[in-house]
CSV table of C-alpha atoms in Angstrom, one decimal:
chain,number,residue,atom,x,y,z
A,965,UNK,CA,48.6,-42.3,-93.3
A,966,UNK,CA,46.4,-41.7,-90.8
A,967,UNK,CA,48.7,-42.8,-87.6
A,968,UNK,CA,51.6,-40.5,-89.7
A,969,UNK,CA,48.9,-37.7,-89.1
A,970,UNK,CA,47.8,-38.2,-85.6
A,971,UNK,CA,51.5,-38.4,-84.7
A,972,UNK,CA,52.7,-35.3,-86.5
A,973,UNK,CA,49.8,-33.2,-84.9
A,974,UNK,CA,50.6,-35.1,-81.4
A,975,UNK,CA,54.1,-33.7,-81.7
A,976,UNK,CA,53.0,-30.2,-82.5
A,977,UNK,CA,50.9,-29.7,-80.2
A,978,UNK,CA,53.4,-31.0,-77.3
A,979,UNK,CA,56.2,-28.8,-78.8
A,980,UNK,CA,53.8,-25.5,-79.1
A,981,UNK,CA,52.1,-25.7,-75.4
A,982,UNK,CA,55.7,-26.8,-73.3
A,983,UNK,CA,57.6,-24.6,-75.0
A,984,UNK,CA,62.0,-24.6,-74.9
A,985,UNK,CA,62.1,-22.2,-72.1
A,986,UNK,CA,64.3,-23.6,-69.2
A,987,UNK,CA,63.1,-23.2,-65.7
A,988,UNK,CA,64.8,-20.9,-63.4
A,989,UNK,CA,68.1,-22.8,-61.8
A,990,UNK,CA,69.7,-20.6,-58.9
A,991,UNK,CA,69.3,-20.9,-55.3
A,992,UNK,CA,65.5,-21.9,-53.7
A,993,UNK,CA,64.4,-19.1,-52.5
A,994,UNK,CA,64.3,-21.0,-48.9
A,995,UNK,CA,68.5,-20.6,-49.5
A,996,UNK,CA,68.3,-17.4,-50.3
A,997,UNK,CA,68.8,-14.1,-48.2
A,998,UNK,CA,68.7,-10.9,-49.9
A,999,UNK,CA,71.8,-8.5,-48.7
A,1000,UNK,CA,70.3,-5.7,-45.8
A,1001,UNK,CA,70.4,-2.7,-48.0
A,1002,UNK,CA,69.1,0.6,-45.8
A,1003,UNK,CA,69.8,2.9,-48.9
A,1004,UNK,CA,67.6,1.2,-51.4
A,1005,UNK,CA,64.5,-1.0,-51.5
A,1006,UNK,CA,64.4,-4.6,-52.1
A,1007,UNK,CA,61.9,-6.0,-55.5
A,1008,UNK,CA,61.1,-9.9,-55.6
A,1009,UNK,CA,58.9,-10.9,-58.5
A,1010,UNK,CA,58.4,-14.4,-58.6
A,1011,UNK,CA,57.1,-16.8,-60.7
A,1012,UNK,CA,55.0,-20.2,-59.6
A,1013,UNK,CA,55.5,-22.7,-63.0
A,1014,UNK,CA,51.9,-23.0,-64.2
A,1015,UNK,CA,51.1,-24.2,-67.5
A,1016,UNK,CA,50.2,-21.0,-69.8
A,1017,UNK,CA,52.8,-18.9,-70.3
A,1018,UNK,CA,55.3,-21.3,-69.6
A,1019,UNK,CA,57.7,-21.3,-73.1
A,1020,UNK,CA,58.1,-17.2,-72.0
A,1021,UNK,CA,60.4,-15.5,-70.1
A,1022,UNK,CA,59.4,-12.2,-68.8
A,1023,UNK,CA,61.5,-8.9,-68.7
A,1024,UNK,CA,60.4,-7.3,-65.6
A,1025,UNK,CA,61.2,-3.4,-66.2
A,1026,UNK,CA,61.5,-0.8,-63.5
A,1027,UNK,CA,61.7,2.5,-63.8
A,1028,UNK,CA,62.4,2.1,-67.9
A,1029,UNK,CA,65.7,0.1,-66.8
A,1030,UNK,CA,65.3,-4.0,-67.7
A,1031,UNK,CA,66.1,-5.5,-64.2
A,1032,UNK,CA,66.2,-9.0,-65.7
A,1033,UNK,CA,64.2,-11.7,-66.8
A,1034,UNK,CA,61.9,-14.3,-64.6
A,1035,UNK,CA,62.2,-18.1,-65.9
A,1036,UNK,CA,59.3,-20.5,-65.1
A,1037,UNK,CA,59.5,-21.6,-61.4
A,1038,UNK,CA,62.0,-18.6,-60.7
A,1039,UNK,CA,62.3,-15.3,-59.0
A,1040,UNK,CA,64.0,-12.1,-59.6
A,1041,UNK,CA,65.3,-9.7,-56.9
A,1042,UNK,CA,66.6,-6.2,-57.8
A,1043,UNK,CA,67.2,-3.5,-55.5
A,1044,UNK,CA,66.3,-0.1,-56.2
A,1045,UNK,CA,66.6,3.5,-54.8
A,1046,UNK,CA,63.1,4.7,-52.7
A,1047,UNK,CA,60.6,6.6,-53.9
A,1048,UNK,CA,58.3,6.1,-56.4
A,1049,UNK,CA,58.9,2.9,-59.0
A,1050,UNK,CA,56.9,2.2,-62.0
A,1051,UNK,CA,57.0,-1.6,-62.7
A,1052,UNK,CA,56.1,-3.2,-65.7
A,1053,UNK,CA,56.9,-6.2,-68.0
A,1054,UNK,CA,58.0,-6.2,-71.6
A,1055,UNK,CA,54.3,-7.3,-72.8
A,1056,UNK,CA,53.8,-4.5,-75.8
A,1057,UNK,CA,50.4,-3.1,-75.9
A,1058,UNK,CA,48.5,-5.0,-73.6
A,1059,UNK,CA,50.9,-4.2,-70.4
A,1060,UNK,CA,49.5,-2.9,-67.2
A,1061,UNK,CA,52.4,-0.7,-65.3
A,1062,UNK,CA,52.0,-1.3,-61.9
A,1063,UNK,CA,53.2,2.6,-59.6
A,1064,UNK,CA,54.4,2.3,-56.2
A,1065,UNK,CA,56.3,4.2,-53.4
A,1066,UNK,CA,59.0,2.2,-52.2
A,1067,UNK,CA,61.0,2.6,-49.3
A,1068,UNK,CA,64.6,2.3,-48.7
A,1069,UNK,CA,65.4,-1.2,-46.6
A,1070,UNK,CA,61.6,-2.5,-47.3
A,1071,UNK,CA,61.1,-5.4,-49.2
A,1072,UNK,CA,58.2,-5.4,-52.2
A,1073,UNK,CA,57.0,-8.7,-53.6
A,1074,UNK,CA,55.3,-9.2,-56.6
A,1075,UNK,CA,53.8,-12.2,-58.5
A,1076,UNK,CA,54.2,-12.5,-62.5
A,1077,UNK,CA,51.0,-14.1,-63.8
A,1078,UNK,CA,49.7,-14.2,-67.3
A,1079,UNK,CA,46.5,-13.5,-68.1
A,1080,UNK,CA,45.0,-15.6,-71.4
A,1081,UNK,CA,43.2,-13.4,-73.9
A,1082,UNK,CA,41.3,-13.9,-76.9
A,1083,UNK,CA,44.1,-14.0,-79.3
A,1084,UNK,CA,47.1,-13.9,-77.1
A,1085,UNK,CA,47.8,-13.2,-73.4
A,1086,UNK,CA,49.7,-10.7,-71.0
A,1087,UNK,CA,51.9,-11.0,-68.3
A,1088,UNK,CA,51.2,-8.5,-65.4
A,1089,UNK,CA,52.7,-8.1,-61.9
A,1090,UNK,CA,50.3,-8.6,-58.8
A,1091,UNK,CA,51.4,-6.8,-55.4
A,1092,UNK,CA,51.9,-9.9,-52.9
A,1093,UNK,CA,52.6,-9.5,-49.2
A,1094,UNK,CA,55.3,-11.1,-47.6
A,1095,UNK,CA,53.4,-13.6,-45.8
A,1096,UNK,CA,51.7,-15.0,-49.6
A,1097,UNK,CA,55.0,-14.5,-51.2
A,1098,UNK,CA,57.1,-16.6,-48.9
A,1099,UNK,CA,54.4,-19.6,-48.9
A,1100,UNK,CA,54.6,-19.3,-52.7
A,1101,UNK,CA,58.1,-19.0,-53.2
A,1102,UNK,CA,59.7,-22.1,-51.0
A,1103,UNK,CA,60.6,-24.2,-53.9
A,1104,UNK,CA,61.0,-21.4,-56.7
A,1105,UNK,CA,64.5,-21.0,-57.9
A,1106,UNK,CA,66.4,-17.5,-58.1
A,1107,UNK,CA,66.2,-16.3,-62.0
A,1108,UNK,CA,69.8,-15.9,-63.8
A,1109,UNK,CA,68.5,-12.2,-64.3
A,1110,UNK,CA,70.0,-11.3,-67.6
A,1111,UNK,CA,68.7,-13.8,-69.9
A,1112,UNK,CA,68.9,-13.7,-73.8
């Protein structure tokens, strides 16, 4: 009875900390070249695949319009009109809106990391620069955007 035990809390606690959320599939982000937009600017969130948070997928909002959703290993690239862009993910209550002036045919990158509290955890969106972003990005995988 004891081994049944063991093993039933063995699986659980496998299930509960991996999660069923697939990782991010597109294009590596080494493949991938964003379309020269002069009228708009260019929004890359990514995501490196660390262990917490990894059974979530994260809405990444801008401007109160969901852009998409960022898988595990993944990035998301939106384009957006200049001027000033309110950025957030769809953590309720606990989110931290991140305000920025944007300029049309600039590029703004922006890493998705969660952040473990006592009872649960948050996901919040850390301003990268270009040079962090594309070290950190290499092998991530572009995000299907529109998930369910």
């Amino acid at each position: 009875m004891k081994i049944f035990w063991a093993f039933a809390i063995l699986v659980t606690l496998v299930a509960g900390t991996t999660g069923c959320t697939s990782l991010a599939s597109g294009k590596k982000f080494s493949e991938y070249s964003a379309q020269a937009n002069t009228d708009e600017a260019t929004v890359i969130v990514f995501r490196p695949d660390t262990f917490t948070g990894r059974a979530d997928t994260v809405s990444i909002i801008a401007n109160n319009v969901d852009q998409g959703k960022v898988q595990p290993a993944g990035f998301l690239a939106f384009s957006i009109p200049g001027n000033t862009v309110k950025l957030h993910t769809d953590t309720a209550g606990i989110d931290h809106p991140v305000e920025i002036d944007v300029k049309a045919g600039n590029t703004y990158y922006f890493r998705a990391k969660f952040t473990t509290y006592y009872v649960t955890g948050g996901w919040h969106l850390i301003p990268t620069s270009e040079l962090v972003a594309a070290s950190s990005m290499r092998d991530l995988r572009e995000s299907k955007g529109k998930v369910n």
